[in-house]
mmCIF file of C-alpha atoms in Angstrom:
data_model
loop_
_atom_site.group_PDB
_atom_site.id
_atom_site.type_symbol
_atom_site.label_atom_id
_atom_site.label_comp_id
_atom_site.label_asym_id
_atom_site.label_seq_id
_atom_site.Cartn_x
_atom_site.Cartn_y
_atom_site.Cartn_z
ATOM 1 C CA UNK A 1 -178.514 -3.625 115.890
ATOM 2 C CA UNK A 2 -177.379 -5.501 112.638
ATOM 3 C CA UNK A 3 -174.824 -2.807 110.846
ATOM 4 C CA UNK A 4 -175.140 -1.970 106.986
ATOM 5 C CA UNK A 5 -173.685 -0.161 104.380
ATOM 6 C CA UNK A 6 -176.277 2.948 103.314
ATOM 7 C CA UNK A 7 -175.139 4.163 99.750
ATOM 8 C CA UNK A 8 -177.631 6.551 97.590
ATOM 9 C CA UNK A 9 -177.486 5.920 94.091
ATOM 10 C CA UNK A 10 -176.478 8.599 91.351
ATOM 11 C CA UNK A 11 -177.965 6.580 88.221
ATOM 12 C CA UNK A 12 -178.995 3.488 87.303
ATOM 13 C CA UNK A 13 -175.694 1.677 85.944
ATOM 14 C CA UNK A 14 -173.777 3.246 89.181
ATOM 15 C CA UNK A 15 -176.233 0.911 90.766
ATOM 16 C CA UNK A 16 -176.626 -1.800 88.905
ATOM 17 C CA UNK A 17 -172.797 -1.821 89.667
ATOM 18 C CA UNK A 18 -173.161 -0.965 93.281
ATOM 19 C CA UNK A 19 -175.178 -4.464 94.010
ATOM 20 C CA UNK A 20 -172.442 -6.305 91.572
ATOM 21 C CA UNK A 21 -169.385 -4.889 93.781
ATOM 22 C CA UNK A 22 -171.400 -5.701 97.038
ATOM 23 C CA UNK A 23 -173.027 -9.408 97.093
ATOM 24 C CA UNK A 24 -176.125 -9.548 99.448
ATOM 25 C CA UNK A 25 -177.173 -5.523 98.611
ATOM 26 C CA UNK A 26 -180.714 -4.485 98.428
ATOM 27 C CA UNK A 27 -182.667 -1.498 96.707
ATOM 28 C CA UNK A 28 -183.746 0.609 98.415
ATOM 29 C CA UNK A 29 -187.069 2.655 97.303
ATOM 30 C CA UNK A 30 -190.121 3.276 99.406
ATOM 31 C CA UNK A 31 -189.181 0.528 101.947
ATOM 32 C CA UNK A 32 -192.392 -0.501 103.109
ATOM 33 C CA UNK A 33 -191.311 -4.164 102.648
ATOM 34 C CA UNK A 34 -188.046 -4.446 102.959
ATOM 35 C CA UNK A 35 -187.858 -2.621 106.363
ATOM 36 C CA UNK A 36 -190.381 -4.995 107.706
ATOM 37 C CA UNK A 37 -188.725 -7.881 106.732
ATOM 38 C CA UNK A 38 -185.418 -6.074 108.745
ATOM 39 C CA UNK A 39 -187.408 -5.782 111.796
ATOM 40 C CA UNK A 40 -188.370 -9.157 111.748
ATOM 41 C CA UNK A 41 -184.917 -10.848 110.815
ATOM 42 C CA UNK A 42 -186.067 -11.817 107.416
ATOM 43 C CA UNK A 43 -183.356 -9.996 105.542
ATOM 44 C CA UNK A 44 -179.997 -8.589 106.963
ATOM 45 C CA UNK A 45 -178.503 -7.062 104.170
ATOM 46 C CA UNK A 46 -175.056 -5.834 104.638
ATOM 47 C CA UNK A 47 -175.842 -2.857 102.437
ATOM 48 C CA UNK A 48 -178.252 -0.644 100.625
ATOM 49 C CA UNK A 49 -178.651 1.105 97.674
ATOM 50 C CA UNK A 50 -180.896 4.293 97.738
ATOM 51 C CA UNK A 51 -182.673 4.791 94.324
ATOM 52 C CA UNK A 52 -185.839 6.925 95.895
ATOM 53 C CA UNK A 53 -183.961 9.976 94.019
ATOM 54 C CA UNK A 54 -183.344 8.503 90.466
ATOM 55 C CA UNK A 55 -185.409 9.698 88.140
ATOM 56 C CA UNK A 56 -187.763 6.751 87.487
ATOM 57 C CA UNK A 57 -190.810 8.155 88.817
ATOM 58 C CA UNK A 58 -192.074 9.362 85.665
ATOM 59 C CA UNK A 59 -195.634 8.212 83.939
ATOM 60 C CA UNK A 60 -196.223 8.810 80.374
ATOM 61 C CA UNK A 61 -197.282 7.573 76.926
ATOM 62 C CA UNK A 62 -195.147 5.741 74.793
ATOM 63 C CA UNK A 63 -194.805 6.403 71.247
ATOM 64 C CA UNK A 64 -196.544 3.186 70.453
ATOM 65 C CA UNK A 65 -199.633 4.036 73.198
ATOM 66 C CA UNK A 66 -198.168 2.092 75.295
ATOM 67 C CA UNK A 67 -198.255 3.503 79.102
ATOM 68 C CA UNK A 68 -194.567 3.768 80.832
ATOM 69 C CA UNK A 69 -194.985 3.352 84.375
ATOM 70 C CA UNK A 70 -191.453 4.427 86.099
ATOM 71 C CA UNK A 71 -190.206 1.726 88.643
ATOM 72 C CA UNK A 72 -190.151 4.128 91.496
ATOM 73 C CA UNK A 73 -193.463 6.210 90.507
ATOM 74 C CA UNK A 74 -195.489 5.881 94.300
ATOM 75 C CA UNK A 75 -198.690 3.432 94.156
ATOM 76 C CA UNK A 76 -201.140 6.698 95.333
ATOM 77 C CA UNK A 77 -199.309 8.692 92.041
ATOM 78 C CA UNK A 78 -199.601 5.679 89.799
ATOM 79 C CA UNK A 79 -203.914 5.389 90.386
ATOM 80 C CA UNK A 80 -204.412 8.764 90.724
ATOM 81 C CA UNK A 81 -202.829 9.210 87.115
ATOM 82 C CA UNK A 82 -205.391 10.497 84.479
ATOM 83 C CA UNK A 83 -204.133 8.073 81.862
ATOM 84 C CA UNK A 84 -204.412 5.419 84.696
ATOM 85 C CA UNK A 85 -207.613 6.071 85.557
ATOM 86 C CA UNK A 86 -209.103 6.974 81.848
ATOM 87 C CA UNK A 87 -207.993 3.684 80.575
ATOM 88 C CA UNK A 88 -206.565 1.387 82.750
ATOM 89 C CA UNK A 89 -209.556 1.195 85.200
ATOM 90 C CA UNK A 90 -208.007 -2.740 86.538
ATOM 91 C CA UNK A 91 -204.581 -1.341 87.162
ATOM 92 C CA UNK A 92 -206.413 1.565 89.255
ATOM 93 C CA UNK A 93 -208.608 -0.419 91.328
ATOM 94 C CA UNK A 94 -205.475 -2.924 92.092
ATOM 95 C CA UNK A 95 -203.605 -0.469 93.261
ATOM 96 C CA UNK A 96 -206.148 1.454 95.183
ATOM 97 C CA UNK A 97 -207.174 -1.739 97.130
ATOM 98 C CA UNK A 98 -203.909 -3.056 98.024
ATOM 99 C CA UNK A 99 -203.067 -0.695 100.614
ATOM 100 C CA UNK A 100 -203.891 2.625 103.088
ATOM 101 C CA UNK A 101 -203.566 5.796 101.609
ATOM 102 C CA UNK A 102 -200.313 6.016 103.893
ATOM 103 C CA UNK A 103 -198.754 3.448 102.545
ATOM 104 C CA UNK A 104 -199.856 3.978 98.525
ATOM 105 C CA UNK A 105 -198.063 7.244 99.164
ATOM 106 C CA UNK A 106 -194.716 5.499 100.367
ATOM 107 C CA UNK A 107 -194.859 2.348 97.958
ATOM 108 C CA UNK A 108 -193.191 1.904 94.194
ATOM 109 C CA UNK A 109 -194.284 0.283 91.997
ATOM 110 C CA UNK A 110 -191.639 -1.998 91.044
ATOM 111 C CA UNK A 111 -191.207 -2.580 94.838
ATOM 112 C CA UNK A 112 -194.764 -3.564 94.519
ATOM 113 C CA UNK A 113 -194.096 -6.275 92.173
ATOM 114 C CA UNK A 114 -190.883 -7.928 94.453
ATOM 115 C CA UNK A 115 -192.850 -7.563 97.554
ATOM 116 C CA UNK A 116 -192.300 -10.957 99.000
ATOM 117 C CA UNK A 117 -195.086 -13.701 100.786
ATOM 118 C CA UNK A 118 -196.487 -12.380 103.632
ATOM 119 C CA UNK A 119 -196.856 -16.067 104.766
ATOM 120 C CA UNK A 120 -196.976 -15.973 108.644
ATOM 121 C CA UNK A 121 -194.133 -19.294 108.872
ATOM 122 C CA UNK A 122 -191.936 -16.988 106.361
ATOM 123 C CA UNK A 123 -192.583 -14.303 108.852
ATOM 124 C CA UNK A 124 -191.903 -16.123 111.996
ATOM 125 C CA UNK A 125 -187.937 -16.854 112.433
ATOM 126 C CA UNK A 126 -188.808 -19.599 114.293
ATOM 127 C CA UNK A 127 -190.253 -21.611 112.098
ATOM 128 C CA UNK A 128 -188.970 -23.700 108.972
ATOM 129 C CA UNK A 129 -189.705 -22.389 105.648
ATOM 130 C CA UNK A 130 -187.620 -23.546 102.300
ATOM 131 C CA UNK A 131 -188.388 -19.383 101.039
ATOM 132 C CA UNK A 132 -185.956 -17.904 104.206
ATOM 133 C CA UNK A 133 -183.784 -21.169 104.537
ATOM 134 C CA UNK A 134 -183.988 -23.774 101.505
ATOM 135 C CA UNK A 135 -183.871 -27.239 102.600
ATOM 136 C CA UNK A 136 -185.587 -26.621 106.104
ATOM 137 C CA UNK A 137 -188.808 -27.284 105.222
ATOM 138 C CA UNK A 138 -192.250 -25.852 104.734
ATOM 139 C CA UNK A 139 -194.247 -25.398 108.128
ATOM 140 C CA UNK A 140 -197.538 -24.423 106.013
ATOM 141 C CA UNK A 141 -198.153 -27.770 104.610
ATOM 142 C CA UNK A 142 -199.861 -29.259 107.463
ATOM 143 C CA UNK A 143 -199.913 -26.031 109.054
ATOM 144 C CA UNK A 144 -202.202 -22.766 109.066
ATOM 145 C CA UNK A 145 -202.778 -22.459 105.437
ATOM 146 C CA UNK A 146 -205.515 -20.717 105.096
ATOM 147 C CA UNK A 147 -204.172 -17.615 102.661
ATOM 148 C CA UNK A 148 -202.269 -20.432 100.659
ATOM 149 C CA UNK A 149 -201.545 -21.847 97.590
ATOM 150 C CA UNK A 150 -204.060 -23.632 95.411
ATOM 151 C CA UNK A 151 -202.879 -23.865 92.139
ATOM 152 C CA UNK A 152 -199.015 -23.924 90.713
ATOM 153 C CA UNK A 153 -198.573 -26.717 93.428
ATOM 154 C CA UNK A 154 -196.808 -30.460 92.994
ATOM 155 C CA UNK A 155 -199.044 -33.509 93.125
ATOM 156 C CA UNK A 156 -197.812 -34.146 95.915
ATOM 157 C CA UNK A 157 -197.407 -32.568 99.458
ATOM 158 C CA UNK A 158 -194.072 -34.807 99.436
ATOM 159 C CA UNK A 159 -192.690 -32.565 96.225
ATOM 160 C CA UNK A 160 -194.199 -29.298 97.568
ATOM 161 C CA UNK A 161 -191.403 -26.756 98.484
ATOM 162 C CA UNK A 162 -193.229 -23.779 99.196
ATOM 163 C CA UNK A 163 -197.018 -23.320 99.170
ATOM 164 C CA UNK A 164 -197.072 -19.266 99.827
ATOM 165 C CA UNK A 165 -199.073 -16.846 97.715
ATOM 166 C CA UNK A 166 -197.709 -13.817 96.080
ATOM 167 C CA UNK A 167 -199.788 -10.662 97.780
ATOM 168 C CA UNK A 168 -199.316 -8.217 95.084
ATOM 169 C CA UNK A 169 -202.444 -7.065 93.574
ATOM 170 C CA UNK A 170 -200.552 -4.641 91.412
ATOM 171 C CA UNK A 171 -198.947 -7.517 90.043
ATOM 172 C CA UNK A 172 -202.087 -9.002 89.289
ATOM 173 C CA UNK A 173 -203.798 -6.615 86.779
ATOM 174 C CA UNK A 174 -200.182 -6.612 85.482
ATOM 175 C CA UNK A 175 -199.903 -9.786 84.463
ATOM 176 C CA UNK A 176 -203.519 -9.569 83.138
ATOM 177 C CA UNK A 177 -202.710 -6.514 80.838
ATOM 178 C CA UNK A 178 -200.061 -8.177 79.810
ATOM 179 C CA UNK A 179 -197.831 -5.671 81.009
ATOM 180 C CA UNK A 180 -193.706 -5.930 80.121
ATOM 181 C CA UNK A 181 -191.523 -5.363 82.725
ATOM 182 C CA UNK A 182 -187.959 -3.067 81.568
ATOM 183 C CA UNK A 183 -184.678 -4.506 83.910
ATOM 184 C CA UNK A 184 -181.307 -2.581 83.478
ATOM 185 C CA UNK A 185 -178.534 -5.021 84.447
ATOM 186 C CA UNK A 186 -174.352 -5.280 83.734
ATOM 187 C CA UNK A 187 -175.346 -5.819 80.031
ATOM 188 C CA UNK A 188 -177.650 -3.031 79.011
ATOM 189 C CA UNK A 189 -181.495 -2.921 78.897
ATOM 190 C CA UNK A 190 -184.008 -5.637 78.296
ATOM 191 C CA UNK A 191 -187.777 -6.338 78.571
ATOM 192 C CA UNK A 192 -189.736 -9.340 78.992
ATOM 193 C CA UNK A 193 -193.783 -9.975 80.111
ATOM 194 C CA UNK A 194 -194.265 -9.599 83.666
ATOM 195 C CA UNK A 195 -196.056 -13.094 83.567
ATOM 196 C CA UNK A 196 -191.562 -14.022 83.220
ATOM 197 C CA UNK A 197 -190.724 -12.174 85.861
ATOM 198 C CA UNK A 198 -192.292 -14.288 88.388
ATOM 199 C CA UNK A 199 -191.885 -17.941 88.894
ATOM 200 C CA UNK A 200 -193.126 -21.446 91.106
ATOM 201 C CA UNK A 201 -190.962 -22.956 94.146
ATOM 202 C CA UNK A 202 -189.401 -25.714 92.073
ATOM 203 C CA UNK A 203 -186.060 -26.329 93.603
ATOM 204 C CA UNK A 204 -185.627 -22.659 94.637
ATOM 205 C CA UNK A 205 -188.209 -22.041 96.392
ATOM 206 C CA UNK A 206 -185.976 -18.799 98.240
ATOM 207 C CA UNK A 207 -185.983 -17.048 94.591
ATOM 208 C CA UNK A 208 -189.585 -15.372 93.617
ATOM 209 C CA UNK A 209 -188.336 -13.625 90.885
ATOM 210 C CA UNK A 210 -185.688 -14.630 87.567
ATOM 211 C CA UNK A 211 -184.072 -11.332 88.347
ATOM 212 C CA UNK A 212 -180.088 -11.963 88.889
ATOM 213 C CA UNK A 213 -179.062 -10.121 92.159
ATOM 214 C CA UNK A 214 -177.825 -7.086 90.364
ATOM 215 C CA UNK A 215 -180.950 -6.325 88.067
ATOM 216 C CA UNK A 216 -182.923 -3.287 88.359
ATOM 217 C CA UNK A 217 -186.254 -2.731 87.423
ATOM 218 C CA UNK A 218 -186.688 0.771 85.203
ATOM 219 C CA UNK A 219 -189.983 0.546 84.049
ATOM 220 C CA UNK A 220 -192.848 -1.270 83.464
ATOM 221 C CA UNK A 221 -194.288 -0.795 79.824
ATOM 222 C CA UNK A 222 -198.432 -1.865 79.552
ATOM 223 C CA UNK A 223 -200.026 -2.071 76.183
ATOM 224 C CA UNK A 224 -202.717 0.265 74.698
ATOM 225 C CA UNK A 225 -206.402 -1.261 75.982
ATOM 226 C CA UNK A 226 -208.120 -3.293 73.099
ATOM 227 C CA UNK A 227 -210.352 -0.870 71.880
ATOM 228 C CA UNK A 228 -213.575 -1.003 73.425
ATOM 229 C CA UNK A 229 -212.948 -3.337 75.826
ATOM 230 C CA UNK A 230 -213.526 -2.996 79.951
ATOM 231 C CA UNK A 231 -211.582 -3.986 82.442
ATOM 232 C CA UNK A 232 -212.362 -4.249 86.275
ATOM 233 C CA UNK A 233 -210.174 -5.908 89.175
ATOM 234 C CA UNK A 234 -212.276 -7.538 92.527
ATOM 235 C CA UNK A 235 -210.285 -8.157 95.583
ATOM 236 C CA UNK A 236 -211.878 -10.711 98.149
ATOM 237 C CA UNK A 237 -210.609 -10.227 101.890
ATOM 238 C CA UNK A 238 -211.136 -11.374 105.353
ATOM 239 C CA UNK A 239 -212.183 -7.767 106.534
ATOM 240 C CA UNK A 240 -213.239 -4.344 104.951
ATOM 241 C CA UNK A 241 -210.000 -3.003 105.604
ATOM 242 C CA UNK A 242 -206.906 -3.113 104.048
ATOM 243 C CA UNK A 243 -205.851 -7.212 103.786
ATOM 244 C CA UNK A 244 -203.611 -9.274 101.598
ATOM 245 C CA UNK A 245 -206.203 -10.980 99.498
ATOM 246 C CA UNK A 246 -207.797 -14.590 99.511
ATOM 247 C CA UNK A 247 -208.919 -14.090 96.128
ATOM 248 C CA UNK A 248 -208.393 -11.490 93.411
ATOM 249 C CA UNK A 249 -209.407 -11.529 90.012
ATOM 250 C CA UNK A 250 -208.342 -9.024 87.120
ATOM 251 C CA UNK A 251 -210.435 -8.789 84.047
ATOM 252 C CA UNK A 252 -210.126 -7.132 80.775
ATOM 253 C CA UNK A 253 -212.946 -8.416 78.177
ATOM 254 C CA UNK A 254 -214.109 -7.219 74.643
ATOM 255 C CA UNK A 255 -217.518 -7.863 72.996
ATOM 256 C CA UNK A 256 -218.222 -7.889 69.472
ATOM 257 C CA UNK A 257 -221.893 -8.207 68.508
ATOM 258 C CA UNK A 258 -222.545 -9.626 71.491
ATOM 259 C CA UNK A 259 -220.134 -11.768 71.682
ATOM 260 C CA UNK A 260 -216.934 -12.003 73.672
ATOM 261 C CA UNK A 261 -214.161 -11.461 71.146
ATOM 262 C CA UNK A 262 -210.948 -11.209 73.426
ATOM 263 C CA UNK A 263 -210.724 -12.019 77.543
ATOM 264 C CA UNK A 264 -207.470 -11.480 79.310
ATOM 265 C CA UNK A 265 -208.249 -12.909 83.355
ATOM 266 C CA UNK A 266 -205.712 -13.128 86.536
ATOM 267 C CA UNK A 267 -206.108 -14.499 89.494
ATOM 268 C CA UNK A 268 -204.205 -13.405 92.832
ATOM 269 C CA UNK A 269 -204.400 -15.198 96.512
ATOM 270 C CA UNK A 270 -204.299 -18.339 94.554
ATOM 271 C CA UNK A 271 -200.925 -19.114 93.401
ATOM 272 C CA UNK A 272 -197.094 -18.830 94.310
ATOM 273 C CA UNK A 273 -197.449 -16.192 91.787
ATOM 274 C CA UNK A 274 -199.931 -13.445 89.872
ATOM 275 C CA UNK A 275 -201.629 -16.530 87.599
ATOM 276 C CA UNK A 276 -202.658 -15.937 84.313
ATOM 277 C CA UNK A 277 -206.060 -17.856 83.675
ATOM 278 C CA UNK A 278 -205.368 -18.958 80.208
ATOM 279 C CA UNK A 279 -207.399 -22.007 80.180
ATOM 280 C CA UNK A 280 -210.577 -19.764 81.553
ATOM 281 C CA UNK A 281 -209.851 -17.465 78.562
ATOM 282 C CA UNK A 282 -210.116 -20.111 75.949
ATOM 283 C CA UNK A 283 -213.616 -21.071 77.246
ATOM 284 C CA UNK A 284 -214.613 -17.183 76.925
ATOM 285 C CA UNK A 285 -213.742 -16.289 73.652
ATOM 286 C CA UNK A 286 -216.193 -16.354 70.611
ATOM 287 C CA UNK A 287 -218.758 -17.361 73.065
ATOM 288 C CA UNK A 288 -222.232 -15.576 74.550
ATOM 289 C CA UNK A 289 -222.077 -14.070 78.093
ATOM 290 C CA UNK A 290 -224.056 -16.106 80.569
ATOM 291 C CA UNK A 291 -223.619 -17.803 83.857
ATOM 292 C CA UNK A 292 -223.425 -21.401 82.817
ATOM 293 C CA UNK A 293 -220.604 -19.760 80.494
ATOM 294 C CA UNK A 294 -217.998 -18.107 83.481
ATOM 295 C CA UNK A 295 -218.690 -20.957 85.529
ATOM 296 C CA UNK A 296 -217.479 -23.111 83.076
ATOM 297 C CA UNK A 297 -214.845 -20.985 82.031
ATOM 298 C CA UNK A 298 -213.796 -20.969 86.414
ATOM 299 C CA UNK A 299 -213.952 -24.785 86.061
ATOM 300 C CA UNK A 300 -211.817 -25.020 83.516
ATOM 301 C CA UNK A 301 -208.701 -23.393 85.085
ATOM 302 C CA UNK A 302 -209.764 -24.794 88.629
ATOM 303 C CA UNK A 303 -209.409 -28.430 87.046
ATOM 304 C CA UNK A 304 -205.641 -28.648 88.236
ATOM 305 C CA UNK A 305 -206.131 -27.205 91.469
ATOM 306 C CA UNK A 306 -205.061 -28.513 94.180
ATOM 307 C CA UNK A 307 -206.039 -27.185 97.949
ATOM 308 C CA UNK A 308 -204.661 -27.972 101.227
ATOM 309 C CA UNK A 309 -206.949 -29.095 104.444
ATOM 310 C CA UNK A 310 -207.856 -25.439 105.429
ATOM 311 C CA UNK A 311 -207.726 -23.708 102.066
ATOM 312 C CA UNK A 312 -210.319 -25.901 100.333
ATOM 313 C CA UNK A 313 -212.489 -22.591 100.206
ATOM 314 C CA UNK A 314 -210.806 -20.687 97.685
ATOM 315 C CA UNK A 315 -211.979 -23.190 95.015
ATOM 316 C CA UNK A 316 -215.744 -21.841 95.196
ATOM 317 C CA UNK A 317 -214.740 -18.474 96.184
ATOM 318 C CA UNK A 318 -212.379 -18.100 92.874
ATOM 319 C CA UNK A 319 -215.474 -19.398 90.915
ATOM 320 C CA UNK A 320 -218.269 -16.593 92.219
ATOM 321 C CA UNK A 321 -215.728 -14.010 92.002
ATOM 322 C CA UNK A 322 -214.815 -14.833 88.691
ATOM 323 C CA UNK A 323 -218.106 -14.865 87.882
ATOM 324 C CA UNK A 324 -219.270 -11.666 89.233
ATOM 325 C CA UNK A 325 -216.344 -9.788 87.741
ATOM 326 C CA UNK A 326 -217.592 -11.170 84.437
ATOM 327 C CA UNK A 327 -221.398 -10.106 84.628
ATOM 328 C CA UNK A 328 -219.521 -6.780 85.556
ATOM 329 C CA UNK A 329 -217.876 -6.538 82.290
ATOM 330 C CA UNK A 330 -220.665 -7.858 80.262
ATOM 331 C CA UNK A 331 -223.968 -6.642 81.555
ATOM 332 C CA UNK A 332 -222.276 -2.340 81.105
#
């Protein structure tokens, strides 16, 4: 057994404290990640924070309309909201289909969005992988890569540091809302869009997130829905049952007349993280629902992808998923 330091946390700047006096801490909420990745030798932390009993579970309307989702609110709490439900039906149907009941009842939600790769090298010890030891290698490329990385990559396998996919489909619907994210660290409070929060391999391939080691996540903050729009989230998986995705999209789109005024699409099981179709949202807007349309609209933000021999798949899968959550959203 690998000892640890357990501490539970009193408030927020206690802890935000706590992980600056102890280098190497980890938070410690609903642990259905972290004490996997314990088990399995992925992390040894030489301490942990407890903030399960903080009072950051809350859900509630902002003064703006806005929805405040408290960091440590649980997943099954979070969909089963009314204000959830009513008018974020994306952010529902993420969260519903990420995981059993079991877990949804265990999981936070701004655990949810630092959930790490469930890549099966980063899982395996064994193996190389830049994410667990920087400068080892990445066994994926050339390896089992399947539930990998299409887009976000290098040009290059040679400039490739990490090909892994981000699994959260919270995250997803997130970034598609575009959702803020609300970090307490050593110097007060601050915001920033969730689509910040996350970044690509680079040079650091280890670090998912731009969160400094002693940042904690308070809240995440989405915006009132456009007003008459419809949203929808479509999770593609190797078996009925609960599975990290393949594919994923997140919709949100508004008609006017017809016509699509406004469309806000993310994809998930595609990147290194939640990716934010922009260039398929440009082809949407001011333009008439059709097939020939979302296909084009797919093609468009597929035009930099870049598969790996095993994963070539996902390029026609994002495409009739895309599509189909579209004819969803425009045919109601």
């Amino acid at each position: 057994m690998i000892p640890f330091t357990y501490e539970r946390a009193d408030d927020v700047a206690g802890t935000v404290d706590f992980l600056r006096d102890h280098p190497g801490a980890k938070l410690l909420a609903g642990g259905t990640n972290l004490v996997d990745q314990m088990k399995l030798g992925i992390a040894n932390p030489p301490a942990l924070v407890d903030i399960s009993r903080l009072p950051l579970d809350q859900i509630g309307e902002n003064p703006d309309g806005s929805l405040r989702l408290g960091a440590t609110a649980r997943n099954a709490d979070t969909a089963a909201h009314p204000l959830v439900r009513r008018r974020y039906p994306m952010l529902a149907r993420a969260l519903l289909s990420g995981a059993s009941p079991q877990l949804r009842n265990l999981a936070t939600n701004a655990g949810n969005l630092l959930q790490r790769t469930r890549c099966v090298y980063f899982q395996d010890v064994t193996t190389p992988c830049n994410k667990r030891t920087p400068g080892s290698g990445c066994s994926a490329i050339g390896g089992y890569t399947r539930y990998h990385a299409v887009l976000g990559a290098p040009d290059t396998d040679a400039q490739a540091t990490c090909v892994a996919t981000h699994p959260s489909d919270l995250a997803v619907a997130l970034t598609a809302l575009d959702a803020r994210v609300v970090v307490q660290g050593p110097d007060g409070e601050r915001d920033f869009d969730v689509r910040a929060l996350y970044r690509l391999p680079g040079e650091h391939p280890d670090r998912d997130t731009v969160l400094e080691p002693h940042d904690v996540i308070v809240a995440i903050d989405v915006p009132a829905p456009t007003p008459g729009s419809t949203s929808t989230y479509r999770k593609v998986r190797d078996r009925a049952s609960y599975a990290f995705a393949l594919v994923s999209v997140g919709a949100e789109i508004s008609l006017n007349d017809g016509t699509i005024a406004e469309a806000r699409v993310a994809f998930g099981g595609v990147a290194h993280k939640p990716w934010r179709a922009e260039r398929a949202e440009a082809v949407l807007r001011g333009q008439q629902p059709s097939r020939e349309l979302f296909a084009e609209a797919a093609d468009a933000e597929l035009a930099a992808a870049r598969p790996l021999d095993g994963n070539e798949f996902k390029i026609p899968l994002v495409r009739r998923t895309l599509t189909a959550v579209l004819e969803e959203l425009t045919t109601r």
